[in-house]
């Protein structure tokens, strides 16, 4: 089976260029046997720069580019000629990319706006030529500065999808079916668990040309925060969602308990997720009647708006959009 193009985690080694050495040249000409210092400065080493680009949606272009090294600056020359700066390397990444130091785990910066740029490794400064060191008492210095070393390190790049609404649910809860029904996205759909192995995004059209982005991530199982199932691999994608849509199938024995299990997994992974707006959708309601829905409703969480839906026949989908839009406005 072909490997997925969606890559949201890479580890890369980067090194900026060293600065070029300054020149210690002394001016010499036919009738000037003892000219003064005219050594030029060395050039700056090349930077490693990251730029967020909204046209990128994956880090696959960096997956096999493990070592990235910028050019060194050139040495200074005679006649005060400055050395050429090393060429910078520009790495474009998707909006929503988080950069961490691989050794310490420290978050260095977060590229969450299109066009945002940050220098990952700064090139070394070029050394000063001997012309900078001449004084009244030392008119012919025969020394110059070496260039500064560049920076290097191993870095982790993690992509966190930017979406308004994130779908949270157990495997086979109907998340991908909902996404394909109310957006133009075409995720893989089947009647077995873990059909979705990578996040999918879709745009939900609302009234008056308004819209919002919905993200479907692989199903969560109990113990996901510890790495069970697909584990924490994709949980980070819901960290940026404004609203979390919890989806629980009406086939579950205890819908409220299933919701609490999902909520607990999110809390154990990142307690801040519980501060987000939440909506509960009871799915696959085409297999039950209205009387059963009335029996289920009183048992659902009181403070969370809920809706009974069926992606198969469209039941409750307009109400779901209304609830999600209202939650987004908060």
Short mmCIF file of C-alpha atoms in Angstrom, two decimals:
data_model
loop_
_atom_site.label_atom_id
_atom_site.label_comp_id
_atom_site.label_asym_id
_atom_site.label_seq_id
_atom_site.Cartn_x
_atom_site.Cartn_y
_atom_site.Cartn_z
CA UNK A 1 0.00 0.00 0.00
CA UNK A 2 1.33 3.44 -0.87
CA UNK A 3 2.58 5.49 2.03
CA UNK A 4 0.40 8.39 3.10
CA UNK A 5 1.44 11.86 2.03
CA UNK A 6 0.27 13.31 5.33
CA UNK A 7 3.33 13.71 7.54
CA UNK A 8 2.88 15.79 10.70
CA UNK A 9 6.14 15.02 12.55
CA UNK A 10 9.75 15.27 11.41
CA UNK A 11 13.10 15.49 13.18
CA UNK A 12 15.83 17.35 11.32
CA UNK A 13 19.42 18.46 11.91
CA UNK A 14 20.12 22.05 10.90
CA UNK A 15 23.35 24.04 10.84
CA UNK A 16 23.78 27.62 9.75
CA UNK A 17 26.89 28.81 7.95
CA UNK A 18 30.06 30.03 9.66
CA UNK A 19 31.10 33.64 9.20
CA UNK A 20 33.97 34.33 6.83
CA UNK A 21 37.30 35.49 8.27
CA UNK A 22 38.32 39.11 7.96
CA UNK A 23 41.35 39.92 5.81
CA UNK A 24 44.69 41.13 7.24
CA UNK A 25 45.85 42.48 3.87
CA UNK A 26 48.16 45.51 3.60
CA UNK A 27 47.82 47.78 0.60
CA UNK A 28 50.66 47.45 -1.92
CA UNK A 29 51.12 49.33 -5.19
CA UNK A 30 53.95 50.26 -7.53
CA UNK A 31 54.77 53.51 -5.81
CA UNK A 32 53.26 52.63 -2.43
CA UNK A 33 55.55 49.98 -0.94
CA UNK A 34 54.21 50.42 2.59
CA UNK A 35 50.48 51.12 2.32
CA UNK A 36 48.12 50.88 5.21
CA UNK A 37 45.69 48.08 6.08
CA UNK A 38 42.93 47.46 3.53
CA UNK A 39 41.61 44.07 4.57
CA UNK A 40 37.84 43.69 4.11
CA UNK A 41 35.35 42.07 6.49
CA UNK A 42 34.21 38.48 6.13
CA UNK A 43 30.69 37.65 4.97
CA UNK A 44 27.91 36.43 7.24
CA UNK A 45 27.10 32.74 7.29
CA UNK A 46 23.78 31.67 5.81
CA UNK A 47 20.68 31.46 8.05
CA UNK A 48 18.23 28.57 8.25
CA UNK A 49 14.80 30.25 8.03
CA UNK A 50 11.35 28.77 8.48
CA UNK A 51 8.33 30.35 6.78
CA UNK A 52 4.68 29.39 7.28
CA UNK A 53 2.88 28.82 3.98
CA UNK A 54 -0.88 28.27 3.85
CA UNK A 55 -0.44 26.31 0.60
CA UNK A 56 1.36 23.52 2.46
CA UNK A 57 -0.61 20.95 4.46
CA UNK A 58 2.06 18.36 5.25
CA UNK A 59 5.74 18.08 6.28
CA UNK A 60 6.47 15.30 3.79
CA UNK A 61 8.93 17.50 1.87
CA UNK A 62 11.18 17.50 4.96
CA UNK A 63 10.80 13.84 5.89
CA UNK A 64 13.82 12.68 3.87
CA UNK A 65 15.81 15.90 4.20
CA UNK A 66 17.43 15.03 7.52
CA UNK A 67 20.55 17.23 7.34
CA UNK A 68 20.28 20.86 6.29
CA UNK A 69 23.44 22.99 6.14
CA UNK A 70 23.67 26.61 4.99
CA UNK A 71 26.71 28.01 3.18
CA UNK A 72 29.58 29.68 5.02
CA UNK A 73 30.39 33.34 4.43
CA UNK A 74 33.35 34.13 2.23
CA UNK A 75 36.59 35.60 3.51
CA UNK A 76 37.25 39.32 3.24
CA UNK A 77 39.55 40.50 0.48
CA UNK A 78 42.02 43.25 -0.34
CA UNK A 79 40.96 46.82 -1.14
CA UNK A 80 38.32 46.67 1.61
CA UNK A 81 36.36 44.06 -0.30
CA UNK A 82 33.75 42.45 1.94
CA UNK A 83 33.27 38.72 1.65
CA UNK A 84 29.99 37.46 0.17
CA UNK A 85 27.35 36.34 2.65
CA UNK A 86 26.48 32.66 2.70
CA UNK A 87 23.18 31.82 0.99
CA UNK A 88 20.24 31.49 3.36
CA UNK A 89 18.10 28.35 3.28
CA UNK A 90 14.35 28.96 3.40
CA UNK A 91 12.22 26.05 4.58
CA UNK A 92 8.48 26.44 3.99
CA UNK A 93 6.18 24.63 6.41
CA UNK A 94 2.41 24.45 6.89
CA UNK A 95 0.66 27.05 9.02
CA UNK A 96 0.31 25.53 12.49
CA UNK A 97 3.83 24.08 12.70
CA UNK A 98 5.38 23.99 16.16
CA UNK A 99 9.20 23.88 16.44
CA UNK A 100 10.86 22.22 19.42
CA UNK A 101 14.40 21.59 20.58
CA UNK A 102 14.80 17.82 20.23
CA UNK A 103 17.07 17.52 23.26
CA UNK A 104 15.16 19.59 25.82
CA UNK A 105 11.67 19.42 24.34
CA UNK A 106 11.39 23.21 24.71
CA UNK A 107 8.99 24.90 22.29
CA UNK A 108 11.05 27.45 20.39
CA UNK A 109 8.29 29.04 18.36
CA UNK A 110 4.91 28.47 16.77
CA UNK A 111 4.24 29.39 13.15
CA UNK A 112 0.49 30.01 13.12
CA UNK A 113 0.12 32.81 10.57
CA UNK A 114 0.58 32.65 6.82
CA UNK A 115 3.88 34.27 5.79
CA UNK A 116 5.31 34.30 9.32
CA UNK A 117 9.09 33.80 9.34
CA UNK A 118 11.51 32.81 12.10
CA UNK A 119 15.25 32.16 11.99
CA UNK A 120 15.86 28.62 13.20
CA UNK A 121 19.68 28.79 13.08
CA UNK A 122 21.39 32.16 12.77
CA UNK A 123 24.48 32.38 10.58
CA UNK A 124 27.76 33.36 12.21
CA UNK A 125 28.92 36.95 11.87
CA UNK A 126 31.80 37.67 9.53
CA UNK A 127 35.12 38.66 11.08
CA UNK A 128 36.38 42.23 10.88
CA UNK A 129 39.24 43.02 8.53
CA UNK A 130 42.44 44.67 9.78
CA UNK A 131 41.26 48.06 8.51
CA UNK A 132 38.93 48.18 11.54
CA UNK A 133 41.83 47.93 13.99
CA UNK A 134 44.11 50.73 12.80
CA UNK A 135 44.79 53.48 15.34
CA UNK A 136 47.08 56.45 15.65
CA UNK A 137 49.61 54.28 17.43
CA UNK A 138 49.05 51.11 15.42
CA UNK A 139 48.72 52.18 11.82
CA UNK A 140 49.47 48.82 10.21
CA UNK A 141 47.72 46.08 12.20
CA UNK A 142 48.58 42.70 10.73
CA UNK A 143 45.71 40.80 12.27
CA UNK A 144 41.99 40.37 11.62
CA UNK A 145 39.07 38.65 13.25
CA UNK A 146 38.05 35.10 12.41
CA UNK A 147 34.39 34.59 11.55
CA UNK A 148 31.95 33.42 14.23
CA UNK A 149 30.68 29.86 14.19
CA UNK A 150 27.14 29.23 13.02
CA UNK A 151 24.43 27.57 15.11
CA UNK A 152 23.42 23.94 14.90
CA UNK A 153 20.98 21.59 16.53
CA UNK A 154 18.40 18.86 16.14
CA UNK A 155 14.83 20.10 15.95
CA UNK A 156 11.38 18.56 15.98
CA UNK A 157 8.71 20.00 13.72
CA UNK A 158 5.13 19.10 14.65
CA UNK A 159 2.09 20.09 12.66
CA UNK A 160 -1.12 20.93 14.52
CA UNK A 161 -4.02 21.40 12.15
CA UNK A 162 -5.89 24.69 12.27
CA UNK A 163 -9.65 24.08 12.25
CA UNK A 164 -12.71 25.63 13.85
CA UNK A 165 -14.39 22.36 14.84
CA UNK A 166 -12.65 19.12 15.78
CA UNK A 167 -14.47 15.78 15.76
CA UNK A 168 -13.85 13.61 18.83
CA UNK A 169 -15.16 10.08 19.13
CA UNK A 170 -14.46 6.39 19.33
CA UNK A 171 -13.50 4.48 16.17
CA UNK A 172 -16.46 3.89 13.85
CA UNK A 173 -18.62 6.56 15.53
CA UNK A 174 -19.52 8.10 12.17
CA UNK A 175 -17.05 11.02 12.15
CA UNK A 176 -15.80 10.49 8.60
CA UNK A 177 -19.33 9.91 7.33
CA UNK A 178 -20.46 13.21 8.84
CA UNK A 179 -17.48 15.04 7.34
CA UNK A 180 -18.22 13.64 3.88
CA UNK A 181 -21.92 14.52 4.22
CA UNK A 182 -21.72 18.16 5.28
CA UNK A 183 -18.47 19.11 3.48
CA UNK A 184 -16.81 18.34 0.16
CA UNK A 185 -14.12 16.24 1.84
CA UNK A 186 -13.84 12.62 0.73
CA UNK A 187 -12.35 10.66 3.65
CA UNK A 188 -12.14 6.88 3.57
CA UNK A 189 -15.31 5.33 5.00
CA UNK A 190 -15.83 1.70 6.04
CA UNK A 191 -17.68 -0.27 8.72
CA UNK A 192 -14.60 -1.20 10.75
CA UNK A 193 -12.60 0.59 13.43
CA UNK A 194 -9.69 2.90 12.60
CA UNK A 195 -10.76 3.48 9.01
CA UNK A 196 -9.36 7.00 9.43
CA UNK A 197 -5.60 6.87 9.87
CA UNK A 198 -4.86 10.53 9.20
CA UNK A 199 -6.70 13.81 9.82
CA UNK A 200 -9.10 15.14 7.21
CA UNK A 201 -10.30 18.71 6.76
CA UNK A 202 -13.51 19.98 5.22
CA UNK A 203 -15.33 23.29 4.88
CA UNK A 204 -18.90 23.41 6.20
CA UNK A 205 -21.10 25.86 4.33
CA UNK A 206 -23.45 27.81 6.58
CA UNK A 207 -26.07 30.46 5.82
CA UNK A 208 -25.33 33.75 4.03
CA UNK A 209 -22.01 32.56 2.57
CA UNK A 210 -20.59 31.92 6.03
CA UNK A 211 -18.52 28.80 6.62
CA UNK A 212 -16.23 27.06 9.09
CA UNK A 213 -13.53 24.40 8.92
CA UNK A 214 -14.08 20.95 10.41
CA UNK A 215 -11.32 18.43 11.20
CA UNK A 216 -11.77 14.68 11.57
CA UNK A 217 -9.02 12.83 13.45
CA UNK A 218 -8.61 9.07 13.96
CA UNK A 219 -10.79 7.53 16.64
CA UNK A 220 -9.84 7.70 20.31
CA UNK A 221 -9.93 4.67 22.60
CA UNK A 222 -9.58 4.44 26.37
CA UNK A 223 -5.89 4.84 27.21
CA UNK A 224 -5.18 6.97 24.12
CA UNK A 225 -3.28 9.51 26.25
CA UNK A 226 -0.81 6.72 27.04
CA UNK A 227 -0.37 5.84 23.39
CA UNK A 228 -2.96 3.06 23.05
CA UNK A 229 -4.63 2.68 19.68
CA UNK A 230 -3.20 5.43 17.52
CA UNK A 231 -2.60 7.18 20.83
CA UNK A 232 -1.25 10.68 21.11
CA UNK A 233 -0.10 10.74 17.50
CA UNK A 234 -3.10 12.80 16.39
CA UNK A 235 -4.52 14.17 19.64
CA UNK A 236 -2.43 17.30 19.20
CA UNK A 237 -4.50 18.23 16.14
CA UNK A 238 -7.50 19.14 18.30
CA UNK A 239 -5.45 21.49 20.48
CA UNK A 240 -6.07 24.36 18.04
CA UNK A 241 -9.79 23.73 17.45
CA UNK A 242 -12.18 26.32 18.87
CA UNK A 243 -15.05 23.84 19.33
CA UNK A 244 -14.94 20.11 20.03
CA UNK A 245 -17.80 18.04 18.61
CA UNK A 246 -18.09 14.82 20.62
CA UNK A 247 -19.69 12.05 18.59
CA UNK A 248 -21.11 8.97 20.30
CA UNK A 249 -23.09 6.28 18.49
CA UNK A 250 -26.61 5.51 19.70
CA UNK A 251 -25.47 1.87 19.68
CA UNK A 252 -23.36 2.50 22.81
CA UNK A 253 -24.81 0.93 25.98
CA UNK A 254 -24.26 4.12 28.00
CA UNK A 255 -23.85 7.25 25.89
CA UNK A 256 -23.15 9.53 28.87
CA UNK A 257 -20.43 7.18 30.14
CA UNK A 258 -18.86 7.03 26.68
CA UNK A 259 -18.80 10.82 26.54
CA UNK A 260 -17.12 10.96 29.96
CA UNK A 261 -14.49 8.44 28.81
CA UNK A 262 -13.65 10.62 25.79
CA UNK A 263 -13.55 13.71 27.99
CA UNK A 264 -11.27 11.96 30.47
CA UNK A 265 -8.81 11.01 27.73
CA UNK A 266 -8.60 14.62 26.58
CA UNK A 267 -8.12 15.83 30.16
CA UNK A 268 -5.30 13.36 30.78
CA UNK A 269 -3.63 14.37 27.51
CA UNK A 270 -4.00 18.13 27.97
CA UNK A 271 -6.30 19.65 30.65
CA UNK A 272 -6.54 22.89 28.65
CA UNK A 273 -8.71 21.08 26.10
CA UNK A 274 -11.55 21.13 28.61
CA UNK A 275 -11.75 24.91 28.35
CA UNK A 276 -12.99 24.69 24.76
CA UNK A 277 -16.64 24.88 23.72
CA UNK A 278 -18.25 21.43 23.44
CA UNK A 279 -21.21 19.97 21.56
CA UNK A 280 -22.43 16.37 21.80
CA UNK A 281 -23.87 14.58 18.77
CA UNK A 282 -25.57 11.19 19.15
CA UNK A 283 -24.95 9.51 15.79
CA UNK A 284 -26.55 6.81 13.59
CA UNK A 285 -30.04 7.78 14.79
CA UNK A 286 -31.64 6.40 11.63
CA UNK A 287 -31.65 3.01 13.41
CA UNK A 288 -33.72 4.24 16.36
CA UNK A 289 -37.06 6.02 16.58
CA UNK A 290 -38.12 9.27 18.22
CA UNK A 291 -39.37 7.54 21.36
CA UNK A 292 -35.96 6.05 22.07
CA UNK A 293 -34.38 9.46 21.53
CA UNK A 294 -36.72 10.90 24.16
CA UNK A 295 -35.62 8.15 26.57
CA UNK A 296 -31.94 8.86 25.93
CA UNK A 297 -32.09 12.68 26.15
CA UNK A 298 -32.57 13.02 29.97
CA UNK A 299 -29.49 10.84 30.56
CA UNK A 300 -27.15 13.07 28.53
CA UNK A 301 -24.84 15.68 30.14
CA UNK A 302 -26.92 18.68 31.20
CA UNK A 303 -24.57 21.57 30.48
CA UNK A 304 -23.48 20.44 27.02
CA UNK A 305 -25.80 21.12 24.04
CA UNK A 306 -26.70 17.89 22.27
CA UNK A 307 -28.32 16.84 19.04
CA UNK A 308 -29.46 13.53 17.54
CA UNK A 309 -28.14 13.11 14.00
CA UNK A 310 -27.98 10.69 11.13
CA UNK A 311 -25.61 11.28 8.25
CA UNK A 312 -27.47 8.62 6.29
CA UNK A 313 -30.83 10.44 6.11
CA UNK A 314 -29.83 13.97 7.17
CA UNK A 315 -31.62 13.96 10.50
CA UNK A 316 -30.50 16.79 12.78
CA UNK A 317 -27.71 18.07 10.51
CA UNK A 318 -29.14 21.58 10.18
CA UNK A 319 -29.58 21.79 13.95
CA UNK A 320 -26.01 20.54 14.38
CA UNK A 321 -24.69 23.33 12.14
CA UNK A 322 -26.67 25.87 14.18
CA UNK A 323 -25.23 24.58 17.46
CA UNK A 324 -21.68 24.58 16.09
CA UNK A 325 -22.01 28.10 14.69
CA UNK A 326 -23.43 29.36 17.97
CA UNK A 327 -20.56 27.73 19.89
CA UNK A 328 -18.01 29.28 17.50
CA UNK A 329 -19.41 32.76 18.18
CA UNK A 330 -18.62 32.34 21.87
#
